[in-house]
Amino acid sequence: MSGQQKFQIVSAGKTLRAKAPAEVLQQMATAFSITPEQARKLFLKGWVIKDHLSPGQVVQYRTQLQQIGLKIEVHPAGKFDNRAILARLQFAQKRKARKGSDKAAVSADIPVHAEVVNGSGVSGRQAAAKSVSPKNGRVANPGTLPESPGKTINTGAVKVPAAKTQQAEPQKAELREARPKQETVEEKAISAARTQLEALFDSEKSVRFGSGAQPLGLVPGLVSAALVPAVFVGLFCLTLFYLGTALWAIPASIIAGSFGVAVLVGLVFKLLVLSLLGVLFLYPFFTTTKPAFAGNSEAPSGIHLRKPEAPGLFLLLEVLEAKSGLGIAGKLAGPKNLAAAKQAKGTLVEVTPGAEILVAKSTDGKLKLQLGLAAVATLNGGDLTALIARAFSYHQGRLVRAAMYCSLVTAQKLQVMQDALENEVTLFSAKGAPAPLLKPLHKVLSACGLAIVPVVERLQNVHRATSAGLARRLEARADAAAAQMIGSDAFAEFAERWNQLVHADLVCGEINREAHLTGRRLANIPQAVRWLFRTLDEPTRASIEMAMAEDTDCWSAVEPAGHERVGVVEDLRLPALLERTDFSLQKLFTDFDDLCAKSSRQGIDESYRPVENQLLLTASKETEEAQQTLSEYFNRAIPRDFLPLQQPNNEELAELGLQESIDWLRSRLIDLQEQEQRLAQLQLRGTRIQLGAALVRANVRVDPRSYDLSGTTPSAAEASRKDNRARVQECMQQREQLHRMFFQRIHCAMASMSAADGSAASGALEQLKGFEALREPLAGLDSHGDLICELIERLPSADVPPALVQKYAQLAVQQIRQVHQAATKQPDLLPPALMEKLEACGAGEADISAGSRTSDLAGELQGLELRCKNASAVVHEGYQIALARLLRLCLTEETQRKIKPLRLVGAL
């Protein structure tokens, strides 16, 4: 047995989903007889738990650790060791100790420094302005620094203390006298706002980031990082050369008199080879449009931010560029009839609901700032300014942009190529399923693409080896840009908040994806990330702190800093350019909450119902288990409303057994999903038709195409309504026939259950029958909620009569109360907690003011829409919990009978 292979068990750094981290930590400490501090190390990704184990011991340890709840990986013995991780932990401890000693030294030096300044004849106001905390830039003695009266930002920003000296007052007076006397009110407001924003920065510092010979240090790394891009450029040139010679072969053979079949066959063969090389290798590399620094490929598209929506933010970007030299402002295209407007400069800004802050290229090739609203809602102004400066640092100067392209962008392109080839995505299937005529060609290209995946992997490894040094230099340069805003001393705490924000964003994204399976979504993603960030428990924060000891991906510009990068920045000892960091960027937006709600539904299927954040973020354990059961039973085809409790009308289908019913459903899953999508589209179309018909009856001029109407007369609107209603009924009948087969599956499973399980299943089925009384009121509630949502979208452009708005608002509230009354008639239908939520949704009247402004009216209607959606979500939550009890018994019965589960063919 001496030649038997040995293995090691390595921690994956994660716990099983059903296990709480605190519970897993306690069980590990008990199982290994170690302290909780020692057990925390087992949460570190890459930590070797046991080494040199036989296959039998591996199975034993893996079973035990999985029962505890820790995810592990198995590798050959000696592949990993703990020395590197222990070195990082020791480095982190030393850094914290050094940081504590630096704090003590700074606090001891501040009084002496103040005495020296006061003794040198400087005023007390200046001394107070300079005596700031190195942590967050707050004033050490606020009582000696009065705020400048009457200078508040027009957008509602916080007041900023003026840091000007008394000697500068005469100069201010001279400047005011030199200005034109007829200065507009808007210019005065902008001037006051700029003064406040400039007061956030140190008035005596004005640095130019990256100036001088510093970027020249990127040249050696740039030469080596350009190897792989040069390979693709060389292949492109060779392809063009051989394409030209191949095409020249025909006229050359005609001139030489040797033209024949052999020449044509050779030409076709060369063109096929060159086409395969271009389509599979060159075209994806040079034409990929994915953002270079996108960390989340599933992130929705952003919303272009106009200057009136956030005037304070655009002003802050101008001040930031003036103070630090960091910016991407360029010429903005203006109206064609105004030549002067074309020369206007500004920064393109796009907002997304996530937490990433990066710079990407727009469709016209210009740079734009992608600002994550979740970061704006969560972090303070100093942290956000540091992240914005860090994103700008990758685009300062042509040399830096070239280095960024050769290292980061090329790595991203290679990763996109590899993912596309592995997922069999070709030129003909990039926008969906290929056309029937192109399917054979798609299959050929996908097969060839899988064959060259190892080549792309080797190119990726070569590029990472040649560009690692340059990527690290760019990463360190970006970290220095962030530290220049807040100071090196505050970078450690900034990095901790940054990592916690990324964690909260990932958790929120996972919750939102799970909600999509049941036709729901988070109503406000930025506020959800903020809530998760603020409610992180101590074990999670400790796990994030330990994860910071790992190496970061230097090829990603949005990767948060770890302990090693924090130590490098602290060694730079950069002073803070910001005098204050405790200000909020939310107040620089005109309507931040409305913008968050718009971005949360950007790029999301319209059929997903918006649900209040707390209903999804604070879901009970019973609700989570119900969601898992429904996902397992229906396999990505979870019904969005109540399941019909009748068997199919077709006698042949009603006579099928359990396995035959599941096999029949498996062949119809794709059709069922298409029916669900088509029904959701028809119902939304019906909502537009209903609103358009109401406007036509109210003698309001409408565009019939915007409301899916066949004309602008009442008779044409009624005809459109009848036609769409017939389509909806037809689609619902087809979907109901498919859903009845699921009840056939339930019926077959209940027929073979034991007496105890059969009795429990019958009780659960009786509870589901009680929900039938809520089917019609709930359908009406969903319709009214969609109508209110459509009304909100039409308010800015359509002239909606106030009486019509008041009518639909009152009908929506009445529908909520009707649902509540129907649920009250059956006391045991919904749990008490859900009944309280449902009652709260129906409380209060819908008093819509006739003279309200459009923005105020939209806000009142949004609150009413949320009440409708929340009431519907509460009822569906109670129904799904009751349905999951029945389905859990059915799944147990199917497992005991060894029934083949319901899975799509591609998932087997």
mmCIF file of N, CA and C in Angstrom, residues 155 307-320 585-590:
data_model
loop_
_atom_site.group_PDB
_atom_site.id
_atom_site.type_symbol
_atom_site.label_atom_id
_atom_site.label_comp_id
_atom_site.label_asym_id
_atom_site.label_seq_id
_atom_site.Cartn_x
_atom_site.Cartn_y
_atom_site.Cartn_z
ATOM 1 N N THR A 155 -29.283 71.590 -4.326
ATOM 2 C CA THR A 155 -29.862 70.255 -4.383
ATOM 3 C C THR A 155 -30.045 69.644 -3.028
ATOM 4 N N LYS A 307 -28.126 66.025 -16.483
ATOM 5 C CA LYS A 307 -27.617 66.995 -15.508
ATOM 6 C C LYS A 307 -28.702 67.550 -14.602
ATOM 7 N N PRO A 308 -29.915 67.824 -15.087
ATOM 8 C CA PRO A 308 -30.945 68.312 -14.145
ATOM 9 C C PRO A 308 -31.333 67.292 -13.083
ATOM 10 N N GLU A 309 -31.062 65.995 -13.306
ATOM 11 C CA GLU A 309 -31.411 64.976 -12.322
ATOM 12 C C GLU A 309 -30.418 64.919 -11.171
ATOM 13 N N ALA A 310 -29.192 65.398 -11.387
ATOM 14 C CA ALA A 310 -28.174 65.399 -10.321
ATOM 15 C C ALA A 310 -27.185 66.524 -10.576
ATOM 16 N N PRO A 311 -27.604 67.787 -10.467
ATOM 17 C CA PRO A 311 -26.670 68.893 -10.746
ATOM 18 C C PRO A 311 -25.496 68.918 -9.779
ATOM 19 N N GLY A 312 -25.742 68.562 -8.522
ATOM 20 C CA GLY A 312 -24.649 68.571 -7.554
ATOM 21 C C GLY A 312 -23.592 67.533 -7.860
ATOM 22 N N LEU A 313 -23.984 66.369 -8.394
ATOM 23 C CA LEU A 313 -23.021 65.320 -8.725
ATOM 24 C C LEU A 313 -22.106 65.765 -9.855
ATOM 25 N N PHE A 314 -22.665 66.349 -10.910
ATOM 26 C CA PHE A 314 -21.829 66.814 -12.019
ATOM 27 C C PHE A 314 -20.902 67.939 -11.567
ATOM 28 N N LEU A 315 -21.379 68.765 -10.657
ATOM 29 C CA LEU A 315 -20.525 69.825 -10.133
ATOM 30 C C LEU A 315 -19.388 69.237 -9.298
ATOM 31 N N LEU A 316 -19.670 68.171 -8.545
ATOM 32 C CA LEU A 316 -18.623 67.518 -7.763
ATOM 33 C C LEU A 316 -17.559 66.906 -8.666
ATOM 34 N N LEU A 317 -17.974 66.321 -9.796
ATOM 35 C CA LEU A 317 -16.995 65.764 -10.727
ATOM 36 C C LEU A 317 -16.100 66.847 -11.311
ATOM 37 N N GLU A 318 -16.670 68.037 -11.568
ATOM 38 C CA GLU A 318 -15.846 69.140 -12.063
ATOM 39 C C GLU A 318 -14.845 69.591 -11.004
ATOM 40 N N VAL A 319 -15.313 69.712 -9.769
ATOM 41 C CA VAL A 319 -14.406 70.126 -8.691
ATOM 42 C C VAL A 319 -13.328 69.076 -8.469
ATOM 43 N N LEU A 320 -13.681 67.799 -8.541
ATOM 44 C CA LEU A 320 -12.709 66.726 -8.364
ATOM 45 C C LEU A 320 -11.625 66.790 -9.428
ATOM 46 N N LEU A 585 -23.717 61.733 -0.826
ATOM 47 C CA LEU A 585 -23.922 62.010 -2.243
ATOM 48 C C LEU A 585 -25.382 61.863 -2.651
ATOM 49 N N GLN A 586 -26.200 61.244 -1.805
ATOM 50 C CA GLN A 586 -27.620 61.117 -2.150
ATOM 51 C C GLN A 586 -28.277 62.478 -2.309
ATOM 52 N N LYS A 587 -27.828 63.457 -1.508
ATOM 53 C CA LYS A 587 -28.433 64.773 -1.536
ATOM 54 C C LYS A 587 -28.032 65.580 -2.768
ATOM 55 N N LEU A 588 -27.105 65.057 -3.549
ATOM 56 C CA LEU A 588 -26.731 65.720 -4.795
ATOM 57 C C LEU A 588 -27.661 65.345 -5.936
ATOM 58 N N PHE A 589 -28.599 64.411 -5.694
ATOM 59 C CA PHE A 589 -29.574 64.004 -6.695
ATOM 60 C C PHE A 589 -30.896 64.733 -6.427
ATOM 61 N N THR A 590 -31.627 65.017 -7.494
ATOM 62 C CA THR A 590 -32.920 65.691 -7.343
ATOM 63 C C THR A 590 -33.938 64.777 -6.681
#
